[in-house]
Tab-separated table of C-alpha atoms in Angstrom:
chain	number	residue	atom	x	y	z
P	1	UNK	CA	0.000	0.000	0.000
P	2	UNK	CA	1.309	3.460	-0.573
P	3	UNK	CA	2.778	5.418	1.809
P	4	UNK	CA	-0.021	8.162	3.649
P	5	UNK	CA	0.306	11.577	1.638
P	6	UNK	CA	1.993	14.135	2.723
P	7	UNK	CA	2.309	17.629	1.325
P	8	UNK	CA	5.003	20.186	1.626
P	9	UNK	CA	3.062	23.626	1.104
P	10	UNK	CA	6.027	25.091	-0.196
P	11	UNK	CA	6.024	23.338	-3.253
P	12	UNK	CA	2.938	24.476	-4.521
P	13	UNK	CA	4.646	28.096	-5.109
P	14	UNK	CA	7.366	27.003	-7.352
P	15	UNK	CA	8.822	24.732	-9.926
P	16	UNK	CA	7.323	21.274	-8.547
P	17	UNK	CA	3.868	22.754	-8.249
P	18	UNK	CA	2.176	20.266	-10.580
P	19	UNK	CA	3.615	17.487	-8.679
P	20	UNK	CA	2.462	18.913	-5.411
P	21	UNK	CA	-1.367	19.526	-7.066
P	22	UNK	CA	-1.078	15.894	-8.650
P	23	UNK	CA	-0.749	14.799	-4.734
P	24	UNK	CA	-3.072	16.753	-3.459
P	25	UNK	CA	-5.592	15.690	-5.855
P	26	UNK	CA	-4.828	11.535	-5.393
P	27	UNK	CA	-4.741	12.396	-1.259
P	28	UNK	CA	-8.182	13.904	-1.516
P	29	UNK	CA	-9.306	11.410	-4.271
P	30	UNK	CA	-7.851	8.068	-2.942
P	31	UNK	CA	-7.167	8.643	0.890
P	32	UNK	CA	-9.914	11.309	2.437
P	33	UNK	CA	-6.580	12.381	4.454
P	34	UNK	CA	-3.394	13.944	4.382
P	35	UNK	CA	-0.985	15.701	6.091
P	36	UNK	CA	0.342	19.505	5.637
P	37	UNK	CA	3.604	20.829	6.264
P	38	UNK	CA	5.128	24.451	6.047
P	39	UNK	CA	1.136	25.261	5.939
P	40	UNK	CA	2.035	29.066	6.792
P	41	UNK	CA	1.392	28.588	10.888
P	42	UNK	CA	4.417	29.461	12.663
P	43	UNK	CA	5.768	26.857	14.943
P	44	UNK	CA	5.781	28.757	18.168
P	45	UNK	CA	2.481	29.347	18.429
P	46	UNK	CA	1.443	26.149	17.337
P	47	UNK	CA	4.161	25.062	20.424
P	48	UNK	CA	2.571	27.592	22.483
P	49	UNK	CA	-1.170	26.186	21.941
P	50	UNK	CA	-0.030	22.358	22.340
P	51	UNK	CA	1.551	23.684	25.666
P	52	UNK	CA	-1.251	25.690	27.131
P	53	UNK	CA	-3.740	22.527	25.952
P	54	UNK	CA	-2.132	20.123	27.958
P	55	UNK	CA	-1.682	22.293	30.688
P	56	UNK	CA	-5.584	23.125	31.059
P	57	UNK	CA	-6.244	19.489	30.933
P	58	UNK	CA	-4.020	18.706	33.631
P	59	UNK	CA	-5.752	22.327	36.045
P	60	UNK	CA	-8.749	21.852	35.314
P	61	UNK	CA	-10.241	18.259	33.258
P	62	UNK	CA	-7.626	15.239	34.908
P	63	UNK	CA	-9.532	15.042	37.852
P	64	UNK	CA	-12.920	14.905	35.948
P	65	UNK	CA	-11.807	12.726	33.441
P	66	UNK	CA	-10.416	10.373	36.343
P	67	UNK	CA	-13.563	9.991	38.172
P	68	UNK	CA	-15.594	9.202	34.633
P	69	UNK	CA	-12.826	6.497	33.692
P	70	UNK	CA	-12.378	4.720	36.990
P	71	UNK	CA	-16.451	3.955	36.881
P	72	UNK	CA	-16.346	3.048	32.972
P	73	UNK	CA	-13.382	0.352	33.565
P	74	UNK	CA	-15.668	-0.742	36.743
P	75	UNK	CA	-18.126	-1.512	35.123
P	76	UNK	CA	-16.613	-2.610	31.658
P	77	UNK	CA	-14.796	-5.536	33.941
P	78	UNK	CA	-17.996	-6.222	35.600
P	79	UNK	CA	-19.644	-7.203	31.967
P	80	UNK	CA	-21.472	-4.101	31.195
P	81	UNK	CA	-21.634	-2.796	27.951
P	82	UNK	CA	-19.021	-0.191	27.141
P	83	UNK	CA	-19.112	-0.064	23.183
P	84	UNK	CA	-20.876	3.497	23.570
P	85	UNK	CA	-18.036	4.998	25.394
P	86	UNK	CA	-15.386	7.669	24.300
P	87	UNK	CA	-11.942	7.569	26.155
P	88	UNK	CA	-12.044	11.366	25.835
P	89	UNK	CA	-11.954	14.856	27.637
P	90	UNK	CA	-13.733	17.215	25.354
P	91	UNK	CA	-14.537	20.825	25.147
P	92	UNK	CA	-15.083	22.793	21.970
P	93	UNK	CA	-14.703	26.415	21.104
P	94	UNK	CA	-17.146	28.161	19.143
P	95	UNK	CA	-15.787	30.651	16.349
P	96	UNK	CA	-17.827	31.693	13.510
P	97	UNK	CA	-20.747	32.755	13.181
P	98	UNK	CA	-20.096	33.684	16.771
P	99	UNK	CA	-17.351	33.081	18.885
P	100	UNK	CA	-17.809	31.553	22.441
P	101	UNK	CA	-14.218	31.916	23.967
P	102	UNK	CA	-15.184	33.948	26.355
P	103	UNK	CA	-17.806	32.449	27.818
P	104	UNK	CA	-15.887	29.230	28.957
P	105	UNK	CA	-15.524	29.547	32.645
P	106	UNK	CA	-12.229	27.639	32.706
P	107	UNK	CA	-9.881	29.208	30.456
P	108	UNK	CA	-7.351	32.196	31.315
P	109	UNK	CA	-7.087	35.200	29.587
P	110	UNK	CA	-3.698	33.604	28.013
P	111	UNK	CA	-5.438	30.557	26.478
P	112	UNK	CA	-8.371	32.477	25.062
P	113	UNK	CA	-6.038	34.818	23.261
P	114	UNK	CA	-3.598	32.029	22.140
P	115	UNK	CA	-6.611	30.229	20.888
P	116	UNK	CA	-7.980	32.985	19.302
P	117	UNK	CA	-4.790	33.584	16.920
P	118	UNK	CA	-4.891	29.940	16.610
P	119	UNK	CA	-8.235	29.565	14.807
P	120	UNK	CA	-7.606	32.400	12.296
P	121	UNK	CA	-4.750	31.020	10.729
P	122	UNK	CA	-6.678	27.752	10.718
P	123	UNK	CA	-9.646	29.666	9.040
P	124	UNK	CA	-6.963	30.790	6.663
P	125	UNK	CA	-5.896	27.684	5.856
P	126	UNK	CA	-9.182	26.338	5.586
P	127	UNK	CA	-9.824	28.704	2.970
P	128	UNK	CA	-7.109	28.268	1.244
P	129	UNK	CA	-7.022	24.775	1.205
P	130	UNK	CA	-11.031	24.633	-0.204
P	131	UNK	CA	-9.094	26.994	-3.650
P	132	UNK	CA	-6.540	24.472	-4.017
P	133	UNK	CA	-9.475	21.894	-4.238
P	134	UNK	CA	-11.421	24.037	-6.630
P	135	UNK	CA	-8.484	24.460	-8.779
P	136	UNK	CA	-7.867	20.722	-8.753
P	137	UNK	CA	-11.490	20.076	-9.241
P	138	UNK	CA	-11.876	22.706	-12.118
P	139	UNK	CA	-14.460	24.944	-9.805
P	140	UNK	CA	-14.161	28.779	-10.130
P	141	UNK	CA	-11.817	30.011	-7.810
P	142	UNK	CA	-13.796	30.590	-4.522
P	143	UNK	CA	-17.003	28.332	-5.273
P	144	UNK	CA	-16.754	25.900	-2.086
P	145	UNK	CA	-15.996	28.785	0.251
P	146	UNK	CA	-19.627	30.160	-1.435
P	147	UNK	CA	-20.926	27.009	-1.310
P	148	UNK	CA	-20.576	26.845	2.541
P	149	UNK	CA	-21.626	30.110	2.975
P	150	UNK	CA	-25.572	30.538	4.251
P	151	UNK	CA	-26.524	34.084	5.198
P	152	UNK	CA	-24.079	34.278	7.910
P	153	UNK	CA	-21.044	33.095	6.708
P	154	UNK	CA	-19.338	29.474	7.558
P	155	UNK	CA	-19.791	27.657	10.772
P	156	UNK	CA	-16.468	27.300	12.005
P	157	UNK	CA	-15.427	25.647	15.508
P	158	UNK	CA	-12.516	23.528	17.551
P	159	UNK	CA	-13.084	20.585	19.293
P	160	UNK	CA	-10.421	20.574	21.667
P	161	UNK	CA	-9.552	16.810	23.190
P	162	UNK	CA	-7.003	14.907	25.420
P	163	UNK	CA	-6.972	11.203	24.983
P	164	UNK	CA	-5.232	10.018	28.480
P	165	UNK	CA	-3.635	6.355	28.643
P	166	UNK	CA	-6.140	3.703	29.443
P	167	UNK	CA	-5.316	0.594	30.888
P	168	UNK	CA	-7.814	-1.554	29.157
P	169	UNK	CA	-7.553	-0.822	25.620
P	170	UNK	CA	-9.435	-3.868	24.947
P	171	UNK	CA	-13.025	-2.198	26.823
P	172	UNK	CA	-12.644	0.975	25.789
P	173	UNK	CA	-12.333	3.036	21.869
P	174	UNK	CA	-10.753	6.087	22.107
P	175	UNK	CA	-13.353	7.167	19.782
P	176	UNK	CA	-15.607	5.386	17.847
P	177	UNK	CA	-15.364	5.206	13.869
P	178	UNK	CA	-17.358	7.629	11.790
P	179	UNK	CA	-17.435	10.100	9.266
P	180	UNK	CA	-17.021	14.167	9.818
P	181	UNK	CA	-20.457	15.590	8.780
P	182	UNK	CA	-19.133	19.004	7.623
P	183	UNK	CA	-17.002	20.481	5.787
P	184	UNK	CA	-13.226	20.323	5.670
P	185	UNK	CA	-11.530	19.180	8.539
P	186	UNK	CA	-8.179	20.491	10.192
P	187	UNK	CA	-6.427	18.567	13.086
P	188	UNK	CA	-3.416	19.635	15.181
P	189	UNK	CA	-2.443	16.410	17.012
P	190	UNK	CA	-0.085	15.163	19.155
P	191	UNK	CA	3.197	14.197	17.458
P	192	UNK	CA	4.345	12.104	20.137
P	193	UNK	CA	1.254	9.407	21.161
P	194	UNK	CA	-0.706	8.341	18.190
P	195	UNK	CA	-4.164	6.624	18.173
P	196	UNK	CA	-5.653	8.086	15.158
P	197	UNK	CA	-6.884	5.733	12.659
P	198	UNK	CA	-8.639	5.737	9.034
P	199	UNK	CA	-10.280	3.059	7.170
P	200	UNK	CA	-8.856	2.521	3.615
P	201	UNK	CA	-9.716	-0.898	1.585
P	202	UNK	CA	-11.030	-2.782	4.372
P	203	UNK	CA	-7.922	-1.937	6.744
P	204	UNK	CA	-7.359	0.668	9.127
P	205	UNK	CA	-4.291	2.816	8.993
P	206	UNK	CA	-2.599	4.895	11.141
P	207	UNK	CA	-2.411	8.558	10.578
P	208	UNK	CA	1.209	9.325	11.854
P	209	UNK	CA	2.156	11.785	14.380
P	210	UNK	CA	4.597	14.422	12.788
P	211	UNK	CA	5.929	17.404	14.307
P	212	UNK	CA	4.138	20.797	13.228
P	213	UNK	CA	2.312	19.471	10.742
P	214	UNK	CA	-1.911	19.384	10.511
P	215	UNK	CA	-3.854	16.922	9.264
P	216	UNK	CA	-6.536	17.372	7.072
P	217	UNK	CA	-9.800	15.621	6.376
P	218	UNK	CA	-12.835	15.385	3.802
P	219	UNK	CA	-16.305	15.670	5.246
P	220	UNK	CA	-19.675	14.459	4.006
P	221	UNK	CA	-20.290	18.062	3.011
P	222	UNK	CA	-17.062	18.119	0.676
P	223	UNK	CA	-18.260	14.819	-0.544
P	224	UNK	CA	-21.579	15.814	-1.473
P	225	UNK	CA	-20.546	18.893	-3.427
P	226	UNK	CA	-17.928	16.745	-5.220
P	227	UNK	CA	-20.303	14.906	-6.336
P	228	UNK	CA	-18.278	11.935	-4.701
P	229	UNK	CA	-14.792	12.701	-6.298
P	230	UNK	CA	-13.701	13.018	-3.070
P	231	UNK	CA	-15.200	11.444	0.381
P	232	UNK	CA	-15.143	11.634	3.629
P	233	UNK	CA	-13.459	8.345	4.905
P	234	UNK	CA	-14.368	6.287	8.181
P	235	UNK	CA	-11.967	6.798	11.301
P	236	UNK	CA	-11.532	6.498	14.815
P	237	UNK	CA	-8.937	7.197	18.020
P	238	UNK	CA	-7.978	4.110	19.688
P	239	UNK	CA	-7.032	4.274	23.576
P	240	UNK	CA	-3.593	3.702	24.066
P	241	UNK	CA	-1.891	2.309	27.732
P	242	UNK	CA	0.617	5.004	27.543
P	243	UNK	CA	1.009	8.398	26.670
P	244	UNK	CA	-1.884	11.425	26.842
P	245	UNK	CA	-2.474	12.467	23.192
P	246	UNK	CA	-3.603	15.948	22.389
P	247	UNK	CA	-6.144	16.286	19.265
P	248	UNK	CA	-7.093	19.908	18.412
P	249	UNK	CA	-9.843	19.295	15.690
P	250	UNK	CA	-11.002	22.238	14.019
P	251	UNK	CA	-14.295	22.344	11.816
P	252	UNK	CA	-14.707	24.609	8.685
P	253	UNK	CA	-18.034	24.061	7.604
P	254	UNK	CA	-21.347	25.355	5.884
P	255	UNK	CA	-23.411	28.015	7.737
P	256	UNK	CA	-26.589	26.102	9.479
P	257	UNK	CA	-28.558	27.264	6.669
P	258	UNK	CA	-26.448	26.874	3.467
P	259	UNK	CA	-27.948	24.518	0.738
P	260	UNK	CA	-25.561	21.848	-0.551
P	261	UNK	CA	-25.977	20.142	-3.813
P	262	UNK	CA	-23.327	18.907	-6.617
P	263	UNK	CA	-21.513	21.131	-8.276
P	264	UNK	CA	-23.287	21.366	-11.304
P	265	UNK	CA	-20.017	21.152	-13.633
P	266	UNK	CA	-18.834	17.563	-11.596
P	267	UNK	CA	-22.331	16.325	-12.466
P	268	UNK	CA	-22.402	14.043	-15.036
P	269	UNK	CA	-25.298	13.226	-17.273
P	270	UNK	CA	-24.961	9.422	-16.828
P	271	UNK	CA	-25.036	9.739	-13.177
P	272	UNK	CA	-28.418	11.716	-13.048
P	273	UNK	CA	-29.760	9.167	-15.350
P	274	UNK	CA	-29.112	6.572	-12.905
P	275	UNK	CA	-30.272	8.442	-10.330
P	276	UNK	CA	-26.351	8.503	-8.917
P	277	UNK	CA	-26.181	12.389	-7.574
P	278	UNK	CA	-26.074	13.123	-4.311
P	279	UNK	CA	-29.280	14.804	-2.973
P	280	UNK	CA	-30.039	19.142	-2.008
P	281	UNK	CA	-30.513	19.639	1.121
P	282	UNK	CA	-30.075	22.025	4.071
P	283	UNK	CA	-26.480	21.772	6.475
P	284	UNK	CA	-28.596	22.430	9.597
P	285	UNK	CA	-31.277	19.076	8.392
P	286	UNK	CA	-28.270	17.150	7.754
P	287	UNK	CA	-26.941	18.086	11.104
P	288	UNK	CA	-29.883	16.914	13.105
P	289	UNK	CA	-29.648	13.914	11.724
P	290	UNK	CA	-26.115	12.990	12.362
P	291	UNK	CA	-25.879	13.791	15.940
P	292	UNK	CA	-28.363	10.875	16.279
P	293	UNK	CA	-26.593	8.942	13.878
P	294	UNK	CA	-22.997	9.703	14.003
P	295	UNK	CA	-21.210	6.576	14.624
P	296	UNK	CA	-23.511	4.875	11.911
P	297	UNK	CA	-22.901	4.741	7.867
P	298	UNK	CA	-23.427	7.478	6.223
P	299	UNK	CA	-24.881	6.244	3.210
P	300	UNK	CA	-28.278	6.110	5.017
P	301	UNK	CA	-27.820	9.574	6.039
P	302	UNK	CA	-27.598	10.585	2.560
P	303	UNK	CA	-30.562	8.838	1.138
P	304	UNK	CA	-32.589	10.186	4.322
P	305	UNK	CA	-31.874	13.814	2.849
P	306	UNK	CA	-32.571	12.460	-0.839
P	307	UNK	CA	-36.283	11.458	0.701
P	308	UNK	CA	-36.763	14.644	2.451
P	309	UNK	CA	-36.558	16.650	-0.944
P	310	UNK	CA	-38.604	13.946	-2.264
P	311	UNK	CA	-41.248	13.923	0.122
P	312	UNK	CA	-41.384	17.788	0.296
P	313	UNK	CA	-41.672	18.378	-3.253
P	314	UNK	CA	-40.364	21.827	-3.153
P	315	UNK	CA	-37.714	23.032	-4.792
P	316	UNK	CA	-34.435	24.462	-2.477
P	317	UNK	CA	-33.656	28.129	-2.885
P	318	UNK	CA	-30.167	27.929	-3.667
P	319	UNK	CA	-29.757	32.457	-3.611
């Protein structure tokens, strides 16, 4: 099997730019994932965040997270079911439409700001990112940044999450496997413990840790408006018996009320014929059916939103 992809930004501004495109495109095409480096996010503040991160988990979420994982090993080696459960400490920070960083009660002044200049270079590399995969896709310049726009702009948030060692890796998932339901995903992990996993012909594969880079990810969202060029790919976090691993997950997606549909120039007559496209519908619809069915296929999910329009019978303002 090939090696997982990883792109050096700085060769998509000179002479080996085709190559670097060429990768890009079979990474998005062929793998759902890849890896960034020299992305244009300087290394001490991405050393600065990964620093403050695991400090706040160890002030203010160890002892939490303790309590929670001494009772889900208890009763996992008592015989109770424990396939539901996340070895994870979790909170997430709120950005666009509206940022929420300041109404967390547990993060200093420090954190918030670090955080803050954290998520606008990952908004900026979201965005640029999405025009590399127009230009690879032969979109316009700027038509999946429009496409995930809504009246308000993109939804845009971090899910900020420490995966501590657990002794019985054999009970407990780290996370379980899924899909991302939005957009384009961007990941700053820990590039010492790994754990993260994706699902590519029938075998899962581990996304490496590597120093200052960020990993990237295709939603359903990105897969619908590709008309399935590219797709969101299964993965999970497995628990690990040593090591706490960091995973700063950020989420550029489509504004609650954005319509997604194909992009009419990847739709191809023979696949309407056969009824092949991938349905209209609205982010915030799609959304309330994946947090109910997140750890499920999402092929279902899909035909659920090709049913809606169906069953409505009205056509989806797309202005």
């Amino acid at each position: 099997m090939a090696s997982f992809p990883v792109i050096n930004m700085t060769k998509l501004e000179g002479e080996e730019r085709g190559a670097a495109m060429d990768l890009l495109h079979d990474a998005c095409e062929n793998w759902g994932f890849f890896e960034v480096l020299n992305h244009g996010i300087s290394h001490e503040l991405m050393d600065e965040v990964e620093k403050l991160t695991k400090e706040h988990y160890q002030k203010r979420r160890e002892m939490s997270f303790k309590e929670f994982a001494n009772k889900a090993i208890e009763e996992g080696s008592n015989g109770k079911d424990t396939s539901n459960i996340d070895w994870e400490s979790t909170f997430f920070l709120r950005h666009l439409p509206v940022s929420n960083i300041s109404d967390l009660p547990d993060l200093d002044d420090h954190y918030r700001e670090i955080m803050r200049n954290f998520s606008k270079e990952i908004e900026k590399l979201a965005e640029h990112l999405l025009d590399l995969l127009c230009e690879n896709l032969g979109l316009e310049k700027g038509y999946l940044k429009r496409a995930f726009w809504g009246s308000k702009g993109p939804t845009f948030g971090t899910k900020v999450s420490n995966y501590p060692p657990c002794p019985r890796p054999d009970l407990i998932k780290g996370l379980r496997a899924h899909t991302d339901a939005g957009g384009i995903i961007l990941l700053f992990q820990d590039n010492q413990v790994s754990g993260l996993q994706l699902l590519k012909d029938d075998q899962w594969i581990d996304v490496p840790p590597m120093r200052h880079a960020i990993v990237i990810n295709i939603g359903d969202q990105l897969e619908v408006i590709t008309n399935g060029k590219y797709k969101s790919v299964v993965h999970r976090v497995v628990t690990q018996t040593d090591g706490n691993r960091m995973s700063i997950a950020s989420f550029y997606n489509p504004g609650a009320d954005a319509v997604i549909f194909p992009a009419p120039a990847l739709v191809q007559k023979e696949s309407e014929e056969t009824n092949g496209v991938y349905p209209k519908f609205v982010f915030e619809d799609y959304m309330n059916l994946y947090v109910r069915q997140k750890f499920e296929a999402k092929e279902p999910r899909f035909e659920a939103m090709k049913a809606m329009e169906t069953v409505t019978g009205q056509p989806i303002a797309t202005t």
